[in-house]
Every structure is written in C-alpha cells, then in structure tokens.
Amino acid sequence: MAFLKYSLIRLALFVPLFALFVYLELGWLLAVLCAGMMAFAISFLFFQKQRDAAAASLHQRFSGKAKPLRSAGEVDDADAEDRLVDAHPDITVNKDNRPKDA
C-alpha cells in the first residue's frame, strides 16, 4: 500500500507539471522529461518518509519472507481439493507425482 501511495504522489506531481510544460509549448518529449525530472526532485526532497515506506514494503515483498499471493483460481483449486479429500478420505492428493512438462 505504501508503494501505491508514493506512486500516486509522484503521479499527482507529474501530471500538472506535464500540463504546464505542454501549455508553455515545450514539445511533448521535453515536457515529459522536464515534468519527470521535476516530479522526481520534488518527491525526493519532500517525501522521504513515503519513499522509505515504499522501499521497505518492496523489500519485504521480495525478500522471500512475505506471504505468497494466490490467484482466485488457485484458491478455488485448493478449496476443491480440500472438499474432495474431506468427502472421500481414501483419496490422497500427492503433488509430487505430477508428470513433468515436456
């Protein structure tokens, strides 16, 4: 959530600056470059707490200690397997014996 918040702050800085530079007729490419550099500088100078929180959340997500994200399909499959095993105790699910992809 911290990464999203910091990204929205950067976007909120970039859009009006970009509109201003387009209004000043700098050209699209130069407007993008100038707005991007100014949004970066402003966020770097004034939003250190949010930047650090965003970096910490990314570090936590990619450090290997985070809880894995599961898609809706994976959750549905796991629930179906659980119901099958609960309904038929003689059936076992062994994921290690799946055929390998060729």
mmCIF file of N, CA and C in Angstrom:
data_model
loop_
_atom_site.group_PDB
_atom_site.id
_atom_site.type_symbol
_atom_site.label_atom_id
_atom_site.label_comp_id
_atom_site.label_asym_id
_atom_site.label_seq_id
_atom_site.Cartn_x
_atom_site.Cartn_y
_atom_site.Cartn_z
ATOM 1 N N MET A 1 0.812 -1.179 0.000
ATOM 2 C CA MET A 1 0.000 0.000 0.000
ATOM 3 C C MET A 1 0.867 1.258 0.000
ATOM 4 N N ALA A 2 2.005 1.185 0.678
ATOM 5 C CA ALA A 2 2.890 2.345 0.735
ATOM 6 C C ALA A 2 3.453 2.659 -0.653
ATOM 7 N N PHE A 3 3.742 1.606 -1.430
ATOM 8 C CA PHE A 3 4.258 1.826 -2.782
ATOM 9 C C PHE A 3 3.217 2.507 -3.666
ATOM 10 N N LEU A 4 1.969 2.076 -3.536
ATOM 11 C CA LEU A 4 0.890 2.692 -4.301
ATOM 12 C C LEU A 4 0.700 4.148 -3.904
ATOM 13 N N LYS A 5 0.756 4.423 -2.619
ATOM 14 C CA LYS A 5 0.606 5.795 -2.125
ATOM 15 C C LYS A 5 1.717 6.693 -2.664
ATOM 16 N N TYR A 6 2.946 6.218 -2.609
ATOM 17 C CA TYR A 6 4.071 7.012 -3.111
ATOM 18 C C TYR A 6 3.977 7.194 -4.631
ATOM 19 N N SER A 7 3.547 6.169 -5.334
ATOM 20 C CA SER A 7 3.386 6.282 -6.789
ATOM 21 C C SER A 7 2.312 7.303 -7.147
ATOM 22 N N LEU A 8 1.226 7.317 -6.384
ATOM 23 C CA LEU A 8 0.167 8.301 -6.633
ATOM 24 C C LEU A 8 0.638 9.725 -6.337
ATOM 25 N N ILE A 9 1.468 9.888 -5.324
ATOM 26 C CA ILE A 9 2.043 11.206 -5.046
ATOM 27 C C ILE A 9 2.893 11.653 -6.223
ATOM 28 N N ARG A 10 3.735 10.760 -6.724
ATOM 29 C CA ARG A 10 4.587 11.111 -7.873
ATOM 30 C C ARG A 10 3.753 11.439 -9.101
ATOM 31 N N LEU A 11 2.689 10.672 -9.326
ATOM 32 C CA LEU A 11 1.807 10.931 -10.457
ATOM 33 C C LEU A 11 1.091 12.267 -10.292
ATOM 34 N N ALA A 12 0.662 12.567 -9.066
ATOM 35 C CA ALA A 12 -0.010 13.841 -8.798
ATOM 36 C C ALA A 12 0.934 15.028 -9.000
ATOM 37 N N LEU A 13 2.209 14.818 -8.828
ATOM 38 C CA LEU A 13 3.181 15.866 -9.125
ATOM 39 C C LEU A 13 3.451 15.957 -10.631
ATOM 40 N N PHE A 14 3.533 14.818 -11.290
ATOM 41 C CA PHE A 14 3.906 14.782 -12.699
ATOM 42 C C PHE A 14 2.837 15.395 -13.613
ATOM 43 N N VAL A 15 1.572 15.042 -13.396
ATOM 44 C CA VAL A 15 0.503 15.444 -14.325
ATOM 45 C C VAL A 15 0.368 16.957 -14.453
ATOM 46 N N PRO A 16 0.274 17.729 -13.350
ATOM 47 C CA PRO A 16 0.154 19.183 -13.542
ATOM 48 C C PRO A 16 1.416 19.811 -14.132
ATOM 49 N N LEU A 17 2.585 19.267 -13.765
ATOM 50 C CA LEU A 17 3.814 19.795 -14.353
ATOM 51 C C LEU A 17 3.858 19.520 -15.852
ATOM 52 N N PHE A 18 3.440 18.328 -16.245
ATOM 53 C CA PHE A 18 3.397 17.994 -17.661
ATOM 54 C C PHE A 18 2.429 18.914 -18.398
ATOM 55 N N ALA A 19 1.248 19.130 -17.809
ATOM 56 C CA ALA A 19 0.265 20.019 -18.434
ATOM 57 C C ALA A 19 0.822 21.441 -18.558
ATOM 58 N N LEU A 20 1.535 21.893 -17.536
ATOM 59 C CA LEU A 20 2.136 23.230 -17.588
ATOM 60 C C LEU A 20 3.162 23.331 -18.708
ATOM 61 N N PHE A 21 4.008 22.341 -18.848
ATOM 62 C CA PHE A 21 5.045 22.389 -19.879
ATOM 63 C C PHE A 21 4.464 22.247 -21.283
ATOM 64 N N VAL A 22 3.397 21.493 -21.412
ATOM 65 C CA VAL A 22 2.725 21.413 -22.707
ATOM 66 C C VAL A 22 2.090 22.757 -23.028
ATOM 67 N N TYR A 23 1.494 23.398 -22.025
ATOM 68 C CA TYR A 23 0.894 24.720 -22.203
ATOM 69 C C TYR A 23 1.943 25.754 -22.610
ATOM 70 N N LEU A 24 3.133 25.611 -22.078
ATOM 71 C CA LEU A 24 4.233 26.515 -22.429
ATOM 72 C C LEU A 24 4.870 26.164 -23.769
ATOM 73 N N GLU A 25 4.329 25.168 -24.446
ATOM 74 C CA GLU A 25 4.753 24.738 -25.779
ATOM 75 C C GLU A 25 6.225 24.319 -25.842
ATOM 76 N N LEU A 26 6.623 23.491 -24.883
ATOM 77 C CA LEU A 26 7.984 22.960 -24.895
ATOM 78 C C LEU A 26 8.114 21.751 -25.815
ATOM 79 N N GLY A 27 6.998 21.213 -26.254
ATOM 80 C CA GLY A 27 7.013 19.976 -27.036
ATOM 81 C C GLY A 27 6.763 18.808 -26.107
ATOM 82 N N TRP A 28 6.209 17.730 -26.674
ATOM 83 C CA TRP A 28 5.811 16.595 -25.848
ATOM 84 C C TRP A 28 6.997 15.918 -25.167
ATOM 85 N N LEU A 29 8.040 15.670 -25.909
ATOM 86 C CA LEU A 29 9.187 14.959 -25.341
ATOM 87 C C LEU A 29 9.859 15.777 -24.239
ATOM 88 N N LEU A 30 10.092 17.033 -24.492
ATOM 89 C CA LEU A 30 10.732 17.885 -23.498
ATOM 90 C C LEU A 30 9.813 18.090 -22.290
ATOM 91 N N ALA A 31 8.508 18.170 -22.526
ATOM 92 C CA ALA A 31 7.555 18.307 -21.421
ATOM 93 C C ALA A 31 7.594 17.072 -20.531
ATOM 94 N N VAL A 32 7.654 15.884 -21.140
ATOM 95 C CA VAL A 32 7.724 14.645 -20.359
ATOM 96 C C VAL A 32 9.016 14.597 -19.554
ATOM 97 N N LEU A 33 10.123 14.919 -20.189
ATOM 98 C CA LEU A 33 11.409 14.875 -19.497
ATOM 99 C C LEU A 33 11.473 15.882 -18.351
ATOM 100 N N CYS A 34 11.055 17.115 -18.609
ATOM 101 C CA CYS A 34 11.108 18.147 -17.565
ATOM 102 C C CYS A 34 10.153 17.823 -16.422
ATOM 103 N N ALA A 35 8.945 17.406 -16.739
ATOM 104 C CA ALA A 35 7.979 17.071 -15.693
ATOM 105 C C ALA A 35 8.463 15.867 -14.881
ATOM 106 N N GLY A 36 9.038 14.893 -15.539
ATOM 107 C CA GLY A 36 9.559 13.728 -14.830
ATOM 108 C C GLY A 36 10.703 14.082 -13.902
ATOM 109 N N MET A 37 11.629 14.901 -14.372
ATOM 110 C CA MET A 37 12.754 15.299 -13.530
ATOM 111 C C MET A 37 12.296 16.157 -12.356
ATOM 112 N N MET A 38 11.372 17.079 -12.600
ATOM 113 C CA MET A 38 10.898 17.931 -11.506
ATOM 114 C C MET A 38 10.075 17.133 -10.497
ATOM 115 N N ALA A 39 9.241 16.217 -10.962
ATOM 116 C CA ALA A 39 8.464 15.383 -10.042
ATOM 117 C C ALA A 39 9.398 14.509 -9.205
ATOM 118 N N PHE A 40 10.451 13.988 -9.838
ATOM 119 C CA PHE A 40 11.438 13.204 -9.101
ATOM 120 C C PHE A 40 12.121 14.052 -8.036
ATOM 121 N N ALA A 41 12.563 15.253 -8.414
ATOM 122 C CA ALA A 41 13.282 16.118 -7.472
ATOM 123 C C ALA A 41 12.394 16.527 -6.296
ATOM 124 N N ILE A 42 11.165 16.899 -6.582
ATOM 125 C CA ILE A 42 10.250 17.321 -5.514
ATOM 126 C C ILE A 42 9.945 16.151 -4.576
ATOM 127 N N SER A 43 9.672 14.989 -5.148
ATOM 128 C CA SER A 43 9.363 13.833 -4.299
ATOM 129 C C SER A 43 10.594 13.381 -3.522
ATOM 130 N N PHE A 44 11.767 13.512 -4.101
ATOM 131 C CA PHE A 44 12.991 13.130 -3.415
ATOM 132 C C PHE A 44 13.268 14.049 -2.233
ATOM 133 N N LEU A 45 13.020 15.338 -2.414
ATOM 134 C CA LEU A 45 13.307 16.304 -1.360
ATOM 135 C C LEU A 45 12.248 16.340 -0.262
ATOM 136 N N PHE A 46 10.982 16.202 -0.612
ATOM 137 C CA PHE A 46 9.921 16.472 0.343
ATOM 138 C C PHE A 46 9.117 15.251 0.797
ATOM 139 N N PHE A 47 9.302 14.120 0.193
ATOM 140 C CA PHE A 47 8.506 12.941 0.539
ATOM 141 C C PHE A 47 9.397 11.760 0.918
ATOM 142 N N GLN A 48 10.395 12.026 1.757
ATOM 143 C CA GLN A 48 11.342 10.985 2.152
ATOM 144 C C GLN A 48 10.665 9.890 2.970
ATOM 145 N N LYS A 49 9.764 10.255 3.863
ATOM 146 C CA LYS A 49 9.094 9.266 4.706
ATOM 147 C C LYS A 49 8.277 8.292 3.849
ATOM 148 N N GLN A 50 7.543 8.815 2.870
ATOM 149 C CA GLN A 50 6.746 7.957 1.997
ATOM 150 C C GLN A 50 7.640 7.093 1.108
ATOM 151 N N ARG A 51 8.754 7.673 0.650
ATOM 152 C CA ARG A 51 9.682 6.923 -0.199
ATOM 153 C C ARG A 51 10.304 5.775 0.579
ATOM 154 N N ASP A 52 10.693 6.032 1.821
ATOM 155 C CA ASP A 52 11.283 4.982 2.651
ATOM 156 C C ASP A 52 10.271 3.876 2.957
ATOM 157 N N ALA A 53 9.019 4.265 3.197
ATOM 158 C CA ALA A 53 7.978 3.262 3.456
ATOM 159 C C ALA A 53 7.731 2.408 2.206
ATOM 160 N N ALA A 54 7.737 3.039 1.029
ATOM 161 C CA ALA A 54 7.551 2.299 -0.220
ATOM 162 C C ALA A 54 8.713 1.338 -0.451
ATOM 163 N N ALA A 55 9.927 1.794 -0.191
ATOM 164 C CA ALA A 55 11.096 0.936 -0.361
ATOM 165 C C ALA A 55 11.058 -0.235 0.622
ATOM 166 N N ALA A 56 10.628 0.026 1.851
ATOM 167 C CA ALA A 56 10.543 -1.042 2.846
ATOM 168 C C ALA A 56 9.485 -2.077 2.466
ATOM 169 N N SER A 57 8.361 -1.618 1.922
ATOM 170 C CA SER A 57 7.330 -2.576 1.526
ATOM 171 C C SER A 57 7.787 -3.422 0.342
ATOM 172 N N LEU A 58 8.514 -2.816 -0.596
ATOM 173 C CA LEU A 58 9.055 -3.604 -1.712
ATOM 174 C C LEU A 58 10.101 -4.598 -1.225
ATOM 175 N N HIS A 59 10.945 -4.157 -0.313
ATOM 176 C CA HIS A 59 11.965 -5.058 0.228
ATOM 177 C C HIS A 59 11.325 -6.235 0.941
ATOM 178 N N GLN A 60 10.284 -5.963 1.723
ATOM 179 C CA GLN A 60 9.598 -7.032 2.445
ATOM 180 C C GLN A 60 8.928 -7.994 1.472
ATOM 181 N N ARG A 61 8.344 -7.482 0.403
ATOM 182 C CA ARG A 61 7.639 -8.324 -0.571
ATOM 183 C C ARG A 61 8.605 -9.241 -1.308
ATOM 184 N N PHE A 62 9.786 -8.739 -1.674
ATOM 185 C CA PHE A 62 10.713 -9.521 -2.490
ATOM 186 C C PHE A 62 11.830 -10.180 -1.686
ATOM 187 N N SER A 63 11.782 -10.107 -0.368
ATOM 188 C CA SER A 63 12.827 -10.709 0.447
ATOM 189 C C SER A 63 12.642 -12.213 0.627
ATOM 190 N N GLY A 64 11.477 -12.722 0.285
ATOM 191 C CA GLY A 64 11.207 -14.140 0.455
ATOM 192 C C GLY A 64 10.497 -14.446 1.756
ATOM 193 N N LYS A 65 10.273 -13.444 2.584
ATOM 194 C CA LYS A 65 9.598 -13.654 3.866
ATOM 195 C C LYS A 65 8.109 -13.331 3.789
ATOM 196 N N ALA A 66 7.661 -12.785 2.669
ATOM 197 C CA ALA A 66 6.270 -12.373 2.532
ATOM 198 C C ALA A 66 5.375 -13.578 2.272
ATOM 199 N N LYS A 67 4.131 -13.436 2.676
ATOM 200 C CA LYS A 67 3.143 -14.479 2.420
ATOM 201 C C LYS A 67 2.887 -14.527 0.915
ATOM 202 N N PRO A 68 2.856 -15.714 0.310
ATOM 203 C CA PRO A 68 2.662 -15.793 -1.142
ATOM 204 C C PRO A 68 1.272 -15.310 -1.557
ATOM 205 N N LEU A 69 1.224 -14.661 -2.689
ATOM 206 C CA LEU A 69 -0.039 -14.209 -3.243
ATOM 207 C C LEU A 69 -0.651 -15.352 -4.041
ATOM 208 N N ARG A 70 -1.933 -15.564 -3.886
ATOM 209 C CA ARG A 70 -2.611 -16.633 -4.608
ATOM 210 C C ARG A 70 -3.736 -16.034 -5.430
ATOM 211 N N SER A 71 -3.850 -16.506 -6.655
ATOM 212 C CA SER A 71 -4.914 -16.031 -7.529
ATOM 213 C C SER A 71 -6.234 -16.685 -7.116
ATOM 214 N N ALA A 72 -7.329 -16.149 -7.642
ATOM 215 C CA ALA A 72 -8.647 -16.706 -7.328
ATOM 216 C C ALA A 72 -8.752 -18.150 -7.818
ATOM 217 N N GLY A 73 -8.146 -18.444 -8.959
ATOM 218 C CA GLY A 73 -8.159 -19.811 -9.481
ATOM 219 C C GLY A 73 -7.424 -20.775 -8.570
ATOM 220 N N GLU A 74 -6.278 -20.339 -8.040
ATOM 221 C CA GLU A 74 -5.524 -21.199 -7.125
ATOM 222 C C GLU A 74 -6.298 -21.447 -5.835
ATOM 223 N N VAL A 75 -6.975 -20.434 -5.332
ATOM 224 C CA VAL A 75 -7.779 -20.592 -4.123
ATOM 225 C C VAL A 75 -8.939 -21.552 -4.381
ATOM 226 N N ASP A 76 -9.606 -21.399 -5.530
ATOM 227 C CA ASP A 76 -10.702 -22.302 -5.876
ATOM 228 C C ASP A 76 -10.219 -23.746 -6.009
ATOM 229 N N ASP A 77 -9.052 -23.946 -6.642
ATOM 230 C CA ASP A 77 -8.497 -25.298 -6.786
ATOM 231 C C ASP A 77 -8.175 -25.909 -5.421
ATOM 232 N N ALA A 78 -7.599 -25.121 -4.541
ATOM 233 C CA ALA A 78 -7.266 -25.623 -3.211
ATOM 234 C C ALA A 78 -8.528 -25.979 -2.440
ATOM 235 N N ASP A 79 -9.557 -25.141 -2.565
ATOM 236 C CA ASP A 79 -10.825 -25.450 -1.892
ATOM 237 C C ASP A 79 -11.451 -26.728 -2.447
ATOM 238 N N ALA A 80 -11.394 -26.909 -3.754
ATOM 239 C CA ALA A 80 -11.945 -28.124 -4.370
ATOM 240 C C ALA A 80 -11.192 -29.359 -3.891
ATOM 241 N N GLU A 81 -9.871 -29.268 -3.807
ATOM 242 C CA GLU A 81 -9.086 -30.394 -3.303
ATOM 243 C C GLU A 81 -9.443 -30.692 -1.850
ATOM 244 N N ASP A 82 -9.595 -29.654 -1.049
ATOM 245 C CA ASP A 82 -9.956 -29.857 0.360
ATOM 246 C C ASP A 82 -11.315 -30.539 0.494
ATOM 247 N N ARG A 83 -12.302 -30.100 -0.311
ATOM 248 C CA ARG A 83 -13.623 -30.718 -0.262
ATOM 249 C C ARG A 83 -13.558 -32.173 -0.710
ATOM 250 N N LEU A 84 -12.765 -32.464 -1.732
ATOM 251 C CA LEU A 84 -12.627 -33.834 -2.221
ATOM 252 C C LEU A 84 -12.015 -34.732 -1.160
ATOM 253 N N VAL A 85 -10.968 -34.264 -0.529
ATOM 254 C CA VAL A 85 -10.301 -35.074 0.497
ATOM 255 C C VAL A 85 -11.209 -35.252 1.707
ATOM 256 N N ASP A 86 -11.959 -34.204 2.067
ATOM 257 C CA ASP A 86 -12.882 -34.325 3.203
ATOM 258 C C ASP A 86 -14.024 -35.292 2.899
ATOM 259 N N ALA A 87 -14.536 -35.279 1.685
ATOM 260 C CA ALA A 87 -15.656 -36.136 1.318
ATOM 261 C C ALA A 87 -15.225 -37.588 1.114
ATOM 262 N N HIS A 88 -14.006 -37.816 0.651
ATOM 263 C CA HIS A 88 -13.511 -39.159 0.357
ATOM 264 C C HIS A 88 -12.151 -39.344 1.045
ATOM 265 N N PRO A 89 -12.135 -39.824 2.256
ATOM 266 C CA PRO A 89 -10.868 -39.953 2.988
ATOM 267 C C PRO A 89 -9.895 -40.946 2.359
ATOM 268 N N ASP A 90 -10.384 -41.846 1.491
ATOM 269 C CA ASP A 90 -9.488 -42.811 0.864
ATOM 270 C C ASP A 90 -8.683 -42.204 -0.279
ATOM 271 N N ILE A 91 -9.062 -41.009 -0.744
ATOM 272 C CA ILE A 91 -8.336 -40.330 -1.826
ATOM 273 C C ILE A 91 -7.249 -39.450 -1.220
ATOM 274 N N THR A 92 -6.054 -39.554 -1.784
ATOM 275 C CA THR A 92 -4.965 -38.683 -1.338
ATOM 276 C C THR A 92 -4.519 -37.810 -2.504
ATOM 277 N N VAL A 93 -4.068 -36.640 -2.181
ATOM 278 C CA VAL A 93 -3.555 -35.713 -3.185
ATOM 279 C C VAL A 93 -2.050 -35.629 -2.985
ATOM 280 N N ASN A 94 -1.299 -36.082 -3.981
ATOM 281 C CA ASN A 94 0.149 -36.070 -3.918
ATOM 282 C C ASN A 94 0.658 -35.231 -5.079
ATOM 283 N N LYS A 95 1.078 -34.048 -4.776
ATOM 284 C CA LYS A 95 1.509 -33.124 -5.850
ATOM 285 C C LYS A 95 2.884 -33.482 -6.399
ATOM 286 N N ASP A 96 3.622 -34.316 -5.699
ATOM 287 C CA ASP A 96 4.980 -34.653 -6.134
ATOM 288 C C ASP A 96 4.982 -35.614 -7.326
ATOM 289 N N ASN A 97 3.895 -36.306 -7.587
ATOM 290 C CA ASN A 97 3.854 -37.300 -8.646
ATOM 291 C C ASN A 97 3.242 -36.756 -9.945
ATOM 292 N N ARG A 98 3.151 -35.458 -10.080
ATOM 293 C CA ARG A 98 2.605 -34.911 -11.326
ATOM 294 C C ARG A 98 3.596 -35.142 -12.454
ATOM 295 N N PRO A 99 3.089 -35.381 -13.662
ATOM 296 C CA PRO A 99 4.020 -35.551 -14.789
ATOM 297 C C PRO A 99 4.723 -34.237 -15.097
ATOM 298 N N LYS A 100 5.977 -34.342 -15.441
ATOM 299 C CA LYS A 100 6.750 -33.152 -15.767
ATOM 300 C C LYS A 100 6.422 -32.693 -17.171
ATOM 301 N N ASP A 101 6.435 -31.375 -17.356
ATOM 302 C CA ASP A 101 6.158 -30.817 -18.679
ATOM 303 C C ASP A 101 7.272 -31.193 -19.632
ATOM 304 N N ALA A 102 6.894 -31.558 -20.835
ATOM 305 C CA ALA A 102 7.885 -31.983 -21.829
ATOM 306 C C ALA A 102 8.553 -30.790 -22.455
#
